[in-house]
Amino acid sequence: MNSNPLPQEYYDLLEELQAADFVLVELTLYLDTHQNDQQAINQFNQFAKHRQEVKQSIESKYGPLQQYGNSLADAKWSWNNSPWPWQV
């Protein structure tokens, strides 16, 4: 387990990821009833790409965020080096 304190950047990136997730959930709900709204579809794709970039940034600096194939594993299987949920 990583016992080092987490830098502010980790929290900033995590908050950015959570904000993108929120937008994606809201757009998904909207698009369920407005399938032809091209502007909303474009916005969804923009936020989906942004979310992937933020997630990749977090994982490249602090380790994987998710298990079960949702995040790639590195050569050292370093799950125990990432911050645990109660450390955040």
Backbone as a ProteinNet text record, in pm:
[ID]
protein_1_A
[PRIMARY]
MNSNPLPQEYYDLLEELQAADFVLVELTLYLDTHQNDQQAINQFNQFAKHRQEVKQSIESKYGPLQQYGNSLADAKWSWNNSPWPWQV
[TERTIARY]
84.2	0	88	48.4	121.5	91.9	195	173.6	212.7	259.6	296.2	170.8	174.5	58.7	40.4	-83.1	-114.5	-101.5	-42.4	-29.9	-164.6	-175	-298.4	-337	-239	-267.2	-356	-333.3	-415.5	-562	-587.6	-725.4	-786.8	-706.4	-756.3	-795.3	-710.7	-740.6	-861.2	-870.5	-983.6	-1114.3	-1110.6	-1229.9	-1268.2	-1168.7	-1195.9	-1258.3	-1210.3	-1266.4	-1411.7	-1438.1	-1573.9	-1668.4	-1619.7	-1702.2	-1736.8	-1638	-1664.7	-1765	-1752.7	-1848.6	-1989.7	-2002.2	-2133.2	-2195.4	-2116.8	-2165.9	-2207.6	-2128.2	-2159.8	-2288.7	-2312.8	-2438	-2556.2	-2544.6	-2654	-2681.9	-2575.1	-2594.2	-2653.7	-2615.6	-2673.7	-2824.2	-2865.3	-3008	-3081.1	-3021.5	-3082.4	-3092.7	-2983.7	-2982.5	-3074.4	-3109.6	-3206.1	-3340.8	-3371.2	-3498.5	-3482.5	-3359.2	-3331.7	-3219.8	-3243.7	-3141.7	-3087.1	-3160.2	-3118.7	-3053	-3026.6	-2964.3	-2813.8	-2772.3	-2632.3	-2537.7	-2582.3	-2498.1	-2471.7	-2572.3	-2555	-2466.2	-2481	-2395.9	-2250.3	-2227.8	-2091.6	-2033.5	-2116.8	-2071.8	-2040.9	-2123.7	-2099.1	-1963.9	-1939.4	-1812.5	-1693.1	-1710.1	-1603.2	-1570	-1672.2	-1648.3	-1597.1	-1641.4	-1591.2	-1441.5	-1399.3	-1257.4	-1180.5	-1235	-1170.3	-1155.9	-1259.4	-1254.6	-1142.4	-1129.4	-1022.9	-885.6	-869.8	-741.9	-709	-808.7	-786.4	-755.2	-830.2	-806	-665.4	-625.2	-490.9	-385.2	-408.7	-314.6	-300.7	-413	-409.9	-334.4	-368.9	-309.3	-160.6	-118	24.2	107.9	47	120.2	99	-21.1	-56.4	-98.3	-107.6	-146.5	-290.4	-330.5	-464.3	-576.7	-687.3	-805.4	-904.9	-910.6	-1011.4	-948.7	-1016.9	-972.6	-1064.9	-1046	-1129.8	-1127.1	-1008.3	-992.5	-1031.9	-1078.3	-1114.9	-994.4	-883.6	-757.4	-650	-556.2	-447.3	-351.6	-295.3	-198.3	-58.5	29.1	166.8	245.3	369.6	451.7	476.9	457.2	484.7	359	242.7	114.6	109.9	114.2	133.9	4.9	-95.6	-221.2	-202.2	-110.6	-91.8	-16.3	31.6	100	5.2	-113.1	-210.8	-277.2	-330.2	-402.2	-524.6	-545.4	-663.4	-779.5	-904.2	-1018.3	-1021.3	-979.3	-983.4	-867.2	-772.9	-663.9	-698.7	-807.5	-844.4	-937.7
-118.1	0	123.3	223.8	348.6	433.3	463.3	540.9	686.7	725.4	864.1	948.7	1072.6	1160.1	1190.4	1204.1	1230.5	1379.6	1414.1	1555.6	1614.4	1745	1814.2	1783.6	1762.2	1732.3	1608.9	1508.1	1386.8	1421.4	1501.1	1538.8	1625.2	1713.2	1798.5	1714.5	1618.7	1531.2	1442.6	1391.7	1307.9	1387.3	1511.3	1595.8	1623.6	1644.2	1665.3	1540.8	1424	1298.2	1283	1313.5	1303.4	1401.1	1520.2	1618.9	1568.4	1509.9	1454.5	1340.3	1255.1	1146	1199.7	1305.3	1365.9	1415.2	1486.7	1538.3	1422.4	1317.2	1202.4	1132.6	1122.3	1061.9	1148.6	1278.3	1369.3	1368.8	1370.5	1366.9	1234	1125.2	994.5	995.7	1048.9	1056.8	1143.5	1256.8	1345.4	1277	1213.1	1149.5	1027.9	969.3	859.7	905.3	1034.1	1085.8	1185.2	1219.4	1314.3	1259.6	1144	1071.1	1147.7	1243.5	1314.8	1450.2	1480.3	1608.8	1598.4	1642.2	1628.1	1707	1822.3	1901.9	1825.9	1760.8	1682.4	1560.5	1498.7	1384.2	1428.5	1542.8	1595.7	1627.9	1686.4	1718.8	1590.8	1488.4	1360.7	1305.2	1303.6	1250.4	1332	1462.6	1550.4	1517	1500.7	1469.8	1327.5	1234.4	1097.5	1094.9	1169.3	1178	1246	1353.9	1425.6	1334.2	1255.7	1163.4	1061.3	1008.8	912.3	974.8	1099.8	1168.4	1192.6	1234.9	1258.9	1127.5	1022.7	891.3	843.2	857.9	815.9	896.5	1024	1108.6	1062.6	1034.4	987.1	855.1	761.9	628.5	629.3	718.2	722.7	777	858	918.1	845.6	789.7	737.8	591.8	528.3	388.3	370.8	245.1	214.5	259	299.8	340.4	226.6	136.3	31.1	-104.6	-208.2	-345.4	-412.3	-537.1	-621.1	-576.2	-533.6	-498.8	-357.7	-278.1	-140.7	-48.7	-92.6	-21	-121.7	-79.3	-168.3	-186.2	-303.6	-331.7	-304.5	-256.9	-238	-366.9	-366.4	-487.9	-539.1	-454.8	-494.5	-525.4	-520.6	-541.9	-459.3	-329.6	-237.4	-183.4	-268	-222.7	-172	-229.7	-186.3	-54.9	0.9	129.8	246.8	218.6	325	364	486.6	524.4	436.6	393.9	315	411.8	366.2	457.6	536.7	477.6	547.9	645.8	647.5	743.6	871.4	867.8	982.3	1074.1
0	0	0	-72.7	-81.8	41	120.1	242.1	224.4	105.9	79.7	65.6	116.5	97.1	-52.2	-90.7	-231.2	-260.5	-374.3	-409.6	-451.9	-444.4	-482.1	-626.3	-712.6	-852.2	-865.7	-781.7	-786.7	-762.7	-660.8	-628.3	-738.6	-797.3	-905.7	-1026.5	-1062.8	-1175.9	-1146.8	-1025	-987.8	-993.6	-949	-956.2	-1101.3	-1187.1	-1329.2	-1391.9	-1352.1	-1400.7	-1354.7	-1230.4	-1177.2	-1246.5	-1277.4	-1347.8	-1488.1	-1556.3	-1689.8	-1680.9	-1579.8	-1560.3	-1540.7	-1462.9	-1438.4	-1569.3	-1648.4	-1776.6	-1867.4	-1870.9	-1956	-1912.8	-1783.1	-1735.2	-1776.4	-1756.5	-1791.3	-1942.1	-2021.4	-2166.2	-2211	-2145.7	-2178.4	-2153.8	-2040.5	-2010	-2111.8	-2147.5	-2246.6	-2382.7	-2423.6	-2555.8	-2564	-2450.7	-2451.9	-2508.2	-2494.6	-2544.3	-2659.5	-2693.4	-2801.7	-2890.5	-2949.9	-3024.1	-3144.4	-3196.3	-3317.1	-3289.6	-3164.6	-3129.6	-3154.8	-3272.4	-3313.2	-3223	-3175.6	-3085.8	-2956	-2902.5	-2779.7	-2804.1	-2919.3	-2953.4	-2963.9	-3028.2	-3039	-2902	-2816.4	-2681.3	-2603.2	-2618.2	-2552.1	-2595.6	-2726.3	-2776.6	-2728.7	-2720.5	-2671.4	-2525.7	-2442.5	-2301.1	-2281.8	-2366.9	-2358.1	-2388	-2488.2	-2520.5	-2408.1	-2356.5	-2244.9	-2123.7	-2094.9	-1981.7	-2000.3	-2120.8	-2148	-2126.7	-2169.2	-2152.8	-2005.2	-1929	-1785.9	-1714.5	-1746.5	-1685.5	-1718	-1841.5	-1882	-1807.2	-1788.5	-1715.2	-1570.5	-1506.3	-1367.8	-1359.3	-1447.5	-1440	-1473.7	-1561.3	-1595.1	-1480.2	-1394.1	-1282.1	-1149.9	-1129	-996.7	-995	-1110.5	-1115.9	-1158.4	-1180.6	-1232	-1139.3	-1200	-1123.5	-1105.4	-1202	-1199	-1226.5	-1185.9	-1206.9	-1308.4	-1331.4	-1418.5	-1564	-1610.1	-1749.7	-1786.9	-1692.1	-1721.6	-1727.3	-1671.6	-1678.9	-1714.6	-1794.7	-1831.8	-1713.5	-1701.3	-1596.3	-1649.4	-1562.7	-1605.4	-1585	-1623.1	-1619.9	-1478.8	-1378.4	-1239.4	-1159.3	-1222.6	-1154.3	-1025.6	-1043.3	-931.1	-870	-859.1	-798.9	-657	-584.4	-445.3	-435.1	-545.8	-542	-564.9	-615.7	-639.7	-508	-500	-378.3	-356.1	-234.4	-198.4	-177	-193.2	-180.1	-49.1	60.6	188.5	202.8	108.5	110.5	34.9	-38	-122.1	-47.8
[MASK]
++++++++++++++++++++++++++++++++++++++++++++++++++++++++++++++++++++++++++++++++++++++++

